[in-house]
Short mmCIF file of C-alpha atoms in Angstrom, two decimals:
data_model
loop_
_atom_site.label_atom_id
_atom_site.label_comp_id
_atom_site.label_asym_id
_atom_site.label_seq_id
_atom_site.Cartn_x
_atom_site.Cartn_y
_atom_site.Cartn_z
CA MET A 10 33.14 119.81 4.49
CA TYR A 11 31.93 120.70 1.25
CA THR A 12 29.12 119.40 -0.50
CA LEU A 13 28.94 118.35 -4.09
CA ALA A 14 25.23 118.28 -5.05
CA LEU A 15 25.58 116.10 -8.06
CA GLY A 16 24.74 111.81 -7.87
CA PRO A 17 24.61 109.68 -4.87
CA GLU A 18 25.36 110.91 -1.53
CA TRP A 19 27.83 108.18 -1.23
CA LEU A 20 29.91 109.10 -4.49
CA SER A 21 30.23 112.78 -3.43
CA PRO A 22 33.80 113.56 -2.14
CA ASP A 23 32.86 114.79 1.10
CA TYR A 24 31.04 111.85 1.97
CA LEU A 25 34.32 109.35 0.96
CA ILE A 26 36.91 111.50 2.50
CA SER A 27 35.35 112.47 5.76
CA HIS A 28 34.13 108.45 5.90
CA PHE A 29 37.32 106.96 4.57
CA GLY A 30 39.92 109.59 4.88
CA LEU A 31 43.25 109.11 2.46
CA ILE A 32 42.74 105.42 2.29
CA GLY A 33 39.22 106.18 0.51
CA ILE A 34 40.46 108.33 -1.88
CA LEU A 35 43.47 105.89 -2.97
CA VAL A 36 40.81 103.04 -3.35
CA ILE A 37 38.65 105.08 -5.69
CA VAL A 38 41.80 106.38 -7.52
CA PHE A 39 43.20 102.92 -8.12
CA ALA A 40 39.30 101.70 -9.16
CA GLU A 41 38.60 104.34 -11.61
CA SER A 42 41.83 103.82 -13.17
CA GLY A 43 41.30 100.30 -14.61
CA LEU A 44 38.50 98.55 -12.97
CA PHE A 45 35.01 100.75 -12.43
CA ALA A 46 33.93 104.08 -14.58
CA PHE A 47 31.59 106.61 -13.21
CA LEU A 48 33.51 107.73 -9.89
CA PRO A 49 34.30 110.94 -8.84
CA GLY A 50 38.06 111.30 -9.59
CA ASP A 51 38.41 114.75 -10.59
CA SER A 52 36.44 116.25 -7.77
CA LEU A 53 37.92 113.75 -5.55
CA LEU A 54 41.47 115.04 -6.21
CA PHE A 55 40.72 118.61 -6.21
CA THR A 56 39.08 118.41 -2.77
CA ALA A 57 41.74 115.98 -1.11
CA GLY A 58 44.34 118.92 -1.99
CA LEU A 59 41.78 121.36 -0.52
CA LEU A 60 41.69 119.34 2.63
CA VAL A 61 45.18 118.97 2.70
CA ALA A 62 45.75 123.18 2.77
CA ASN A 63 43.14 123.15 5.50
CA GLY A 64 44.27 120.17 7.64
CA GLU A 65 40.90 119.02 7.63
CA TYR A 66 40.41 114.86 7.22
CA ILE A 67 43.50 114.55 5.81
CA LYS A 68 46.58 115.17 7.94
CA GLN A 69 49.40 113.68 5.99
CA PRO A 70 51.76 116.30 4.26
CA LEU A 71 50.84 117.10 0.46
CA TRP A 72 54.05 115.14 -1.24
CA LEU A 73 53.04 112.10 0.70
CA VAL A 74 49.18 112.60 -0.58
CA CYS A 75 50.29 112.98 -4.65
CA THR A 76 52.99 110.22 -4.12
CA LEU A 77 50.33 107.81 -2.75
CA ILE A 78 47.54 109.11 -5.21
CA VAL A 79 50.20 108.87 -8.54
CA ALA A 80 51.01 105.10 -6.93
CA ALA A 81 47.14 104.47 -6.80
CA ALA A 82 46.43 105.58 -10.34
CA ILE A 83 49.68 104.13 -11.80
CA ILE A 84 49.02 100.51 -10.22
CA GLY A 85 45.31 100.96 -11.66
CA ASP A 86 46.17 101.61 -14.85
CA GLN A 87 48.67 98.33 -14.75
CA VAL A 88 45.59 96.11 -13.75
CA GLY A 89 43.57 97.77 -16.54
CA TYR A 90 45.96 96.90 -19.10
CA MET A 91 46.25 93.26 -17.99
CA ILE A 92 42.69 92.66 -18.16
CA GLY A 93 42.43 93.71 -21.06
CA LYS A 94 45.28 91.89 -22.37
CA PHE A 95 44.25 88.45 -20.88
CA PHE A 96 40.43 88.89 -20.81
CA GLY A 97 39.48 91.75 -23.13
CA PRO A 98 37.75 90.05 -25.94
CA LYS A 99 35.77 87.86 -23.68
CA LEU A 100 34.93 90.58 -21.43
CA PHE A 101 33.55 93.12 -23.70
CA ASN A 102 31.22 90.45 -25.88
CA ARG A 103 28.92 89.95 -22.84
CA PRO A 104 25.56 92.00 -24.44
CA LYS A 105 24.08 92.36 -21.23
CA SER A 106 26.72 93.81 -18.92
CA LYS A 107 25.81 97.30 -18.05
CA VAL A 108 29.35 98.10 -17.36
CA PHE A 109 31.92 96.51 -19.69
CA LYS A 110 29.53 97.31 -22.92
CA ARG A 111 30.96 97.16 -26.42
CA GLU A 112 30.34 100.39 -27.01
CA ASN A 113 32.29 102.07 -24.18
CA LEU A 114 35.35 99.80 -25.50
CA ASP A 115 34.60 101.24 -28.73
CA LYS A 116 34.80 104.80 -27.83
CA ALA A 117 37.93 104.07 -25.47
CA HIS A 118 39.44 102.49 -28.85
CA GLU A 119 38.50 105.12 -31.11
CA PHE A 120 40.00 107.76 -28.73
CA MET A 121 43.49 105.73 -29.08
CA ASP A 122 43.32 105.26 -32.53
CA ARG A 123 43.34 109.14 -32.84
CA HIS A 124 45.61 110.20 -30.39
CA GLY A 125 47.85 107.16 -30.51
CA PRO A 126 49.97 106.05 -27.56
CA LYS A 127 49.68 109.94 -25.61
CA ALA A 128 45.83 109.03 -25.17
CA ILE A 129 47.39 106.89 -22.28
CA VAL A 130 47.90 110.23 -20.65
CA LEU A 131 45.20 112.50 -22.10
CA ALA A 132 42.48 109.70 -21.14
CA ARG A 133 43.50 110.41 -17.54
CA PHE A 134 41.67 113.81 -18.03
CA VAL A 135 38.68 112.37 -19.40
CA PRO A 136 36.00 110.33 -17.16
CA ILE A 137 35.09 107.16 -18.36
CA ILE A 138 37.78 106.68 -21.02
CA ARG A 139 40.44 106.82 -18.53
CA THR A 140 39.08 103.65 -17.06
CA PHE A 141 38.82 101.81 -20.36
CA ALA A 142 42.00 103.21 -22.45
CA PRO A 143 44.64 100.85 -20.36
CA MET A 144 42.46 97.85 -21.26
CA VAL A 145 42.28 99.09 -24.83
CA ALA A 146 46.10 99.46 -25.05
CA GLY A 147 46.05 95.88 -23.39
CA ALA A 148 43.87 94.22 -25.79
CA GLY A 149 45.30 96.12 -28.85
CA SER A 150 48.64 94.79 -27.74
CA MET A 151 50.40 98.07 -26.99
CA LYS A 152 54.00 97.47 -26.32
CA TYR A 153 54.37 97.67 -22.53
CA ARG A 154 57.29 99.30 -22.22
CA THR A 155 55.54 102.33 -24.23
CA PHE A 156 52.59 101.84 -22.03
CA LEU A 157 54.16 102.09 -18.77
CA THR A 158 55.91 105.15 -20.09
CA PHE A 159 53.22 107.02 -20.75
CA ASN A 160 50.88 105.66 -17.96
CA VAL A 161 53.93 107.11 -15.49
CA ILE A 162 53.40 110.71 -17.07
CA GLY A 163 49.63 110.35 -16.98
CA GLY A 164 49.51 109.58 -13.63
CA ILE A 165 51.63 112.01 -12.14
CA GLY A 166 49.88 114.69 -14.56
CA TRP A 167 46.47 113.73 -13.31
CA GLY A 168 47.14 112.21 -10.00
CA ALA A 169 49.34 115.25 -8.61
CA GLY A 170 48.34 117.92 -10.88
CA VAL A 171 44.74 118.14 -10.03
CA THR A 172 45.45 117.47 -6.21
CA VAL A 173 48.08 120.27 -6.32
CA ALA A 174 45.63 122.54 -8.43
CA GLY A 175 43.12 121.96 -5.19
CA TYR A 176 45.55 122.29 -2.84
CA TRP A 177 47.02 125.87 -4.15
CA LEU A 178 43.54 127.38 -5.59
CA GLY A 179 41.71 126.19 -2.39
CA GLN A 180 43.62 129.06 -0.55
CA ILE A 181 42.01 131.63 -2.92
CA THR A 182 39.40 132.95 -0.62
CA PHE A 183 36.70 133.11 -3.66
CA ILE A 184 37.19 129.81 -4.24
CA ASN A 185 36.97 128.71 -0.63
CA LYS A 186 33.91 130.40 -0.29
CA ASN A 187 32.32 129.22 -3.54
CA ILE A 188 33.91 125.52 -3.44
CA GLU A 189 30.55 123.78 -4.17
CA ALA A 190 30.27 125.67 -7.35
CA ILE A 191 33.58 125.17 -8.24
CA LEU A 192 33.36 121.00 -7.95
CA VAL A 193 30.24 121.24 -10.02
CA LEU A 194 32.16 123.06 -12.47
CA ILE A 195 35.09 120.75 -12.64
CA VAL A 196 32.82 117.77 -12.68
CA LEU A 197 31.08 119.84 -16.05
CA ILE A 198 34.45 120.36 -17.60
CA SER A 199 35.48 117.06 -17.34
CA VAL A 200 32.50 115.41 -19.45
CA ILE A 201 32.92 117.55 -22.15
CA PRO A 202 35.03 115.38 -23.84
CA VAL A 203 32.97 112.79 -23.39
CA ILE A 204 29.43 114.79 -24.61
CA PHE A 205 31.74 115.81 -27.79
CA GLU A 206 32.41 112.01 -28.72
CA VAL A 207 28.61 111.03 -27.82
CA LEU A 208 27.63 113.70 -30.53
CA LYS A 209 30.22 113.40 -32.77
CA ALA A 210 29.06 109.42 -32.78
CA ARG A 211 25.35 110.17 -33.40
CA ARG A 212 26.23 112.49 -36.25
CA GLU A 213 28.70 110.28 -37.71
CA ALA A 214 25.98 107.31 -37.50
CA LYS A 215 23.19 109.76 -38.72
CA GLU A 216 25.29 110.55 -41.87
CA ALA A 217 26.21 106.79 -42.31
CA ALA A 218 22.19 106.09 -42.26
CA GLU A 219 21.51 108.88 -44.85
CA ALA A 220 24.08 107.77 -47.40
CA PRO A 221 23.00 106.63 -50.59
CA VAL A 222 23.13 102.78 -50.87
CA ALA A 223 23.98 100.91 -54.22
CA ALA A 224 22.17 98.07 -55.42
CA ASP A 225 24.98 95.79 -53.82
CA GLY A 226 24.25 97.11 -50.55
CA ALA A 227 27.65 99.26 -50.01
CA PRO A 228 26.47 102.51 -48.53
CA GLY A 229 28.04 105.90 -50.33
CA ALA A 230 28.95 103.72 -53.51
CA PRO A 231 28.25 105.78 -56.61
CA THR A 232 25.60 104.42 -58.80
CA ALA A 233 25.85 103.80 -62.43
CA PRO A 234 24.35 106.33 -64.94
CA ALA A 235 21.44 105.36 -66.68
CA PRO A 236 21.69 104.62 -70.12
CA ALA A 237 20.72 107.17 -72.57
CA GLN A 238 17.53 106.87 -74.34
CA ARG A 239 17.48 107.08 -77.98
CA GLY A 240 15.52 109.88 -79.03
CA ARG A 241 12.43 109.94 -81.58
CA HIS A 242 14.64 110.97 -84.48
CA ALA A 243 17.73 109.23 -83.71
CA LYS A 244 19.82 107.75 -86.65
CA ARG A 245 19.23 104.19 -86.78
#
């Protein structure tokens, strides 16, 4: 079995799979898709594909594992959409909440606004965002048919894609011998978009704070030019 030296042991893919097997994978995929962020989705799926190839811990065939993972991902997003539709405003208006922070909702909302409905697909590959994107879609009253279409596409692309990648790449000798480094690399790559969004938000906040403020308090508003003073020898 392989060890991922990131985060607490009970959240590492090897611990989850060795203790809970395929059921544990499905529960994590379901939860991360619409209920709870900060779970090892990408590295977990890659490890699952690798273990299917090796026949270790997961004895089910690849097609069945991918089918169940895709189903868990799609259903998880459906739950997230319904939570956003019926409870979104109230859920994210709790200032002391450590999970349902308003800033997480705002980041997902900005992501959705920038990419439109296809954000449901793209969000699958971005930690944290993939948890809150379906909630934003529900809270923002995205048409259910549109959401369902992109949800299925994203669930297949992420759930089956990453698992199959682990299955095939895990059979390469170099990758198999350096699997821990590969898993760390996957985690780092997956959080790059999050880091980019955080830095961008800080830069925009800094620029807004440094923008000139007019007399009426509106930032960035042009100030009225000062009246020209009359010269000493100006005509009367």
